[in-house]
Tab-separated table of C-alpha atoms in Angstrom:
chain	number	residue	atom	x	y	z
A	23	UNK	CA	-14.211	0.014	-1.123
A	24	UNK	CA	-11.006	1.781	-0.497
A	25	UNK	CA	-7.730	0.872	-2.628
A	26	UNK	CA	-4.382	1.351	-0.401
A	27	UNK	CA	-1.177	1.475	-2.372
A	28	UNK	CA	1.979	1.438	-0.403
A	29	UNK	CA	5.831	2.066	-1.593
A	30	UNK	CA	8.217	0.891	-1.422
A	31	UNK	CA	7.769	-2.691	-0.831
A	32	UNK	CA	11.404	-3.150	0.354
A	33	UNK	CA	13.851	-0.596	2.049
A	34	UNK	CA	17.347	-0.690	3.473
A	35	UNK	CA	18.852	1.934	5.387
A	36	UNK	CA	22.086	2.360	7.370
A	37	UNK	CA	21.596	2.507	11.309
A	38	UNK	CA	20.962	6.194	12.247
A	39	UNK	CA	19.570	7.331	9.133
A	40	UNK	CA	16.038	8.233	8.247
A	41	UNK	CA	13.275	5.902	6.512
A	42	UNK	CA	10.222	7.118	4.690
A	43	UNK	CA	7.266	4.726	3.375
A	44	UNK	CA	4.379	6.463	1.432
A	45	UNK	CA	0.758	5.228	1.093
A	46	UNK	CA	-1.920	6.601	-1.054
A	47	UNK	CA	-5.609	5.988	-0.659
A	48	UNK	CA	-8.450	6.179	-2.995
A	49	UNK	CA	-11.444	6.934	-1.335
A	50	UNK	CA	-11.823	10.945	0.113
A	51	UNK	CA	-14.202	9.561	2.683
A	52	UNK	CA	-11.215	7.534	4.697
A	53	UNK	CA	-10.721	9.352	8.152
A	54	UNK	CA	-8.252	7.456	10.061
A	55	UNK	CA	-4.742	6.155	9.008
A	56	UNK	CA	-3.117	3.722	11.298
A	57	UNK	CA	0.551	2.448	10.818
A	58	UNK	CA	1.306	-1.263	11.997
A	59	UNK	CA	4.687	-2.945	12.608
A	60	UNK	CA	4.986	-6.695	12.120
A	61	UNK	CA	7.490	-8.840	13.055
A	62	UNK	CA	8.342	-12.338	11.526
A	63	UNK	CA	5.340	-14.537	12.662
A	64	UNK	CA	4.160	-12.007	15.237
A	65	UNK	CA	1.114	-9.968	15.720
A	66	UNK	CA	0.701	-6.276	13.655
A	67	UNK	CA	1.448	-3.719	16.375
A	68	UNK	CA	0.260	-0.153	16.237
A	69	UNK	CA	2.962	2.231	16.208
A	70	UNK	CA	1.277	5.434	15.384
A	71	UNK	CA	-2.056	6.624	13.679
A	72	UNK	CA	-3.512	9.587	12.619
A	73	UNK	CA	-7.048	11.154	12.086
A	74	UNK	CA	-7.956	13.145	8.842
A	75	UNK	CA	-8.290	16.353	10.590
A	76	UNK	CA	-4.672	16.748	11.723
A	77	UNK	CA	-1.931	17.000	9.256
A	78	UNK	CA	0.991	15.488	11.131
A	79	UNK	CA	1.588	13.775	14.346
A	80	UNK	CA	4.709	12.796	15.935
A	81	UNK	CA	5.782	10.123	18.761
A	82	UNK	CA	9.421	10.289	19.445
A	83	UNK	CA	11.266	8.962	16.328
A	84	UNK	CA	8.302	8.283	14.432
A	85	UNK	CA	6.107	10.454	12.584
A	86	UNK	CA	3.128	10.453	10.151
A	87	UNK	CA	1.875	13.224	7.968
A	88	UNK	CA	-1.204	13.529	5.765
A	89	UNK	CA	-2.051	15.162	2.812
A	90	UNK	CA	-5.897	14.795	2.568
A	91	UNK	CA	-5.871	16.619	-0.651
A	92	UNK	CA	-3.479	14.408	-2.497
A	93	UNK	CA	-5.158	11.471	-0.762
A	94	UNK	CA	-1.425	10.244	0.680
A	95	UNK	CA	0.105	9.447	3.957
A	96	UNK	CA	3.471	8.811	5.030
A	97	UNK	CA	5.302	7.137	7.786
A	98	UNK	CA	8.871	8.965	8.798
A	99	UNK	CA	11.262	7.002	11.345
A	100	UNK	CA	14.261	9.093	12.158
A	101	UNK	CA	17.746	7.696	13.718
A	102	UNK	CA	16.635	4.087	12.607
A	103	UNK	CA	17.926	1.347	14.778
A	104	UNK	CA	18.299	-2.364	14.100
A	105	UNK	CA	15.380	-3.201	16.007
A	106	UNK	CA	13.123	-0.835	13.711
A	107	UNK	CA	13.724	-3.815	11.196
A	108	UNK	CA	10.132	-5.289	10.415
A	109	UNK	CA	7.461	-5.099	8.112
A	110	UNK	CA	5.300	-1.926	7.911
A	111	UNK	CA	1.887	-1.633	6.766
A	112	UNK	CA	-0.283	1.451	6.436
A	113	UNK	CA	-4.200	1.008	6.416
A	114	UNK	CA	-6.937	3.543	5.731
A	115	UNK	CA	-10.503	3.379	7.450
A	116	UNK	CA	-13.439	4.465	5.616
A	117	UNK	CA	-15.654	6.951	7.577
A	118	UNK	CA	-18.773	4.795	6.498
A	119	UNK	CA	-17.751	1.591	8.005
A	120	UNK	CA	-15.517	-0.095	10.397
A	121	UNK	CA	-12.975	-1.814	7.987
A	122	UNK	CA	-9.376	-1.345	7.781
A	123	UNK	CA	-7.788	-1.647	4.425
A	124	UNK	CA	-4.304	-2.597	4.393
A	125	UNK	CA	-1.251	-1.485	2.284
A	126	UNK	CA	0.794	-4.207	0.832
A	127	UNK	CA	3.684	-3.936	3.107
A	128	UNK	CA	7.075	-2.388	3.312
A	129	UNK	CA	10.034	-4.711	4.417
A	130	UNK	CA	12.541	-2.397	6.253
A	131	UNK	CA	16.058	-3.655	7.092
A	132	UNK	CA	18.223	-1.379	8.977
A	133	UNK	CA	21.731	-2.329	8.452
A	134	UNK	CA	24.089	-1.909	11.761
B	7	UNK	CA	-4.624	-2.611	28.161
B	8	UNK	CA	-6.425	-3.833	24.926
B	9	UNK	CA	-5.440	-7.438	24.737
B	10	UNK	CA	-6.582	-9.703	22.236
B	11	UNK	CA	-5.524	-13.423	22.500
B	12	UNK	CA	-6.215	-16.121	19.980
B	13	UNK	CA	-6.540	-19.899	20.185
B	14	UNK	CA	-4.999	-22.251	18.905
B	15	UNK	CA	-1.595	-20.682	18.037
B	16	UNK	CA	-0.779	-23.072	15.445
B	17	UNK	CA	-3.054	-26.271	14.028
B	18	UNK	CA	-2.333	-28.938	11.856
B	19	UNK	CA	-5.174	-30.964	10.507
B	20	UNK	CA	-6.203	-33.461	8.022
B	21	UNK	CA	-8.196	-32.298	4.596
B	22	UNK	CA	-11.889	-32.092	5.133
B	23	UNK	CA	-11.994	-31.422	8.676
B	24	UNK	CA	-13.234	-28.388	10.173
B	25	UNK	CA	-11.064	-26.089	12.522
B	26	UNK	CA	-12.206	-23.401	14.817
B	27	UNK	CA	-10.169	-20.518	15.876
B	28	UNK	CA	-11.081	-18.558	18.999
B	29	UNK	CA	-10.492	-14.633	19.275
B	30	UNK	CA	-10.775	-13.114	22.835
B	31	UNK	CA	-10.659	-9.618	24.126
B	32	UNK	CA	-9.412	-9.848	27.559
B	33	UNK	CA	-9.623	-6.382	29.175
B	34	UNK	CA	-12.212	-4.863	26.889
B	35	UNK	CA	-15.569	-5.276	25.058
B	36	UNK	CA	-15.071	-5.699	21.670
B	37	UNK	CA	-18.190	-4.660	19.764
B	38	UNK	CA	-16.790	-5.390	16.665
B	39	UNK	CA	-14.178	-7.944	15.734
B	40	UNK	CA	-12.027	-8.477	12.529
B	41	UNK	CA	-10.871	-11.620	10.688
B	42	UNK	CA	-7.874	-11.570	8.381
B	43	UNK	CA	-5.732	-13.930	6.456
B	44	UNK	CA	-2.141	-13.163	5.709
B	45	UNK	CA	-0.195	-15.389	3.452
B	46	UNK	CA	3.742	-15.204	3.609
B	47	UNK	CA	5.154	-11.979	2.907
B	48	UNK	CA	2.177	-10.703	1.862
B	49	UNK	CA	-0.096	-7.907	3.261
B	50	UNK	CA	-3.292	-8.510	5.841
B	51	UNK	CA	-6.869	-9.531	3.755
B	52	UNK	CA	-9.715	-8.820	5.308
B	53	UNK	CA	-12.229	-11.626	5.222
B	54	UNK	CA	-15.317	-10.509	7.592
B	55	UNK	CA	-16.017	-8.152	10.228
B	56	UNK	CA	-18.316	-9.156	12.801
B	57	UNK	CA	-20.566	-7.356	15.398
B	58	UNK	CA	-21.843	-8.939	18.503
B	59	UNK	CA	-25.209	-10.642	17.905
B	60	UNK	CA	-25.322	-9.880	14.294
B	61	UNK	CA	-24.345	-11.784	11.443
B	62	UNK	CA	-20.807	-11.332	10.164
B	63	UNK	CA	-20.330	-9.214	6.767
B	64	UNK	CA	-17.761	-10.837	4.452
B	65	UNK	CA	-15.710	-9.196	1.992
B	66	UNK	CA	-15.944	-10.270	-1.720
B	67	UNK	CA	-14.783	-13.340	-2.570
B	68	UNK	CA	-14.700	-14.775	0.894
B	69	UNK	CA	-17.030	-17.873	1.001
B	70	UNK	CA	-19.231	-17.610	3.950
B	71	UNK	CA	-20.272	-21.129	4.009
B	72	UNK	CA	-16.623	-22.105	4.203
B	73	UNK	CA	-15.301	-19.603	6.963
B	74	UNK	CA	-18.194	-19.376	9.572
B	75	UNK	CA	-18.005	-16.557	12.151
B	76	UNK	CA	-19.645	-16.192	15.232
B	77	UNK	CA	-19.622	-13.358	17.637
B	78	UNK	CA	-21.918	-14.358	20.520
B	79	UNK	CA	-20.519	-12.201	23.421
B	80	UNK	CA	-18.611	-8.739	23.523
B	81	UNK	CA	-15.452	-10.829	24.386
B	82	UNK	CA	-15.391	-13.890	21.982
B	83	UNK	CA	-15.573	-14.361	18.303
B	84	UNK	CA	-14.862	-17.645	16.642
B	85	UNK	CA	-13.775	-18.601	13.000
B	86	UNK	CA	-14.578	-22.061	11.676
B	87	UNK	CA	-12.780	-23.333	8.428
B	88	UNK	CA	-15.207	-26.083	7.237
B	89	UNK	CA	-13.925	-28.718	5.376
B	90	UNK	CA	-10.423	-27.535	5.132
B	91	UNK	CA	-8.258	-28.282	2.162
B	92	UNK	CA	-4.741	-27.267	1.748
B	93	UNK	CA	-5.085	-23.737	-0.216
B	94	UNK	CA	-6.622	-22.987	3.223
B	95	UNK	CA	-3.388	-22.942	4.810
B	96	UNK	CA	-2.654	-19.691	5.975
B	97	UNK	CA	-2.038	-17.406	8.979
B	98	UNK	CA	-5.430	-16.189	10.378
B	99	UNK	CA	-5.439	-13.042	12.602
B	100	UNK	CA	-8.437	-11.562	14.421
B	101	UNK	CA	-8.636	-8.151	15.543
B	102	UNK	CA	-10.979	-6.215	18.211
B	103	UNK	CA	-12.371	-2.568	18.208
B	104	UNK	CA	-14.094	-1.593	21.500
B	105	UNK	CA	-17.237	0.299	22.094
B	106	UNK	CA	-15.274	3.789	21.515
B	107	UNK	CA	-12.379	4.820	19.432
B	108	UNK	CA	-11.207	3.800	16.212
B	109	UNK	CA	-8.166	1.461	16.872
B	110	UNK	CA	-7.900	-1.997	16.434
B	111	UNK	CA	-6.036	-4.429	18.345
B	112	UNK	CA	-4.724	-7.581	16.866
B	113	UNK	CA	-4.380	-11.157	18.012
B	114	UNK	CA	-1.231	-13.175	17.797
B	115	UNK	CA	-2.469	-15.166	15.146
B	116	UNK	CA	-3.276	-18.607	14.115
B	117	UNK	CA	-1.183	-20.594	11.817
B	118	UNK	CA	-3.188	-23.409	10.029
B	119	UNK	CA	-1.549	-26.177	8.024
B	120	UNK	CA	-3.825	-28.459	6.314
B	121	UNK	CA	-2.364	-31.594	4.889
């Protein structure tokens, strides 16, 4: 199967600063990489995703970059706000199946 | 669109009993549903993948006789935790994927507490 590593496990930033979370994956057959935001006790919510034929995707303050050669992808949040505080998970999907393999999560705290 | 519901949201049961959790896709047909388990402050661990009308595929280390999964229709999958024990206490989350597309949409989760 796939092995997804995520760093850092915790991240604190000042409001207005940027936050970057990085993930690496092991299987070059992975072709889809979503990012989820999960608030305490709630369901994971998809915030952005990228397919392997694209290097970068942006949606307002959120962007994701993908380096297929190095097998890593990153989430970038600019102009962070307190409501961005949550746990963020990356995931990777093999093109040979349906399953998502999740990273270990990053707890982001935005300090007002 | 793409709403997934789960029922119940919270259940407390005695050790040795069985608990059934339902996962429904409300506004789309889910050919594939996934069941995850999440411990506090940890990631989502995929337990099994179920396709409508066929047997579920379980991840390594997940006991299929312990966690029974049924996906009888395109909008409903159930997870039954049989003979539950305190170590089965966890947050169980389902997700669903439609006929087309890669995205998975998550249910709100079910918190199971086994006394």
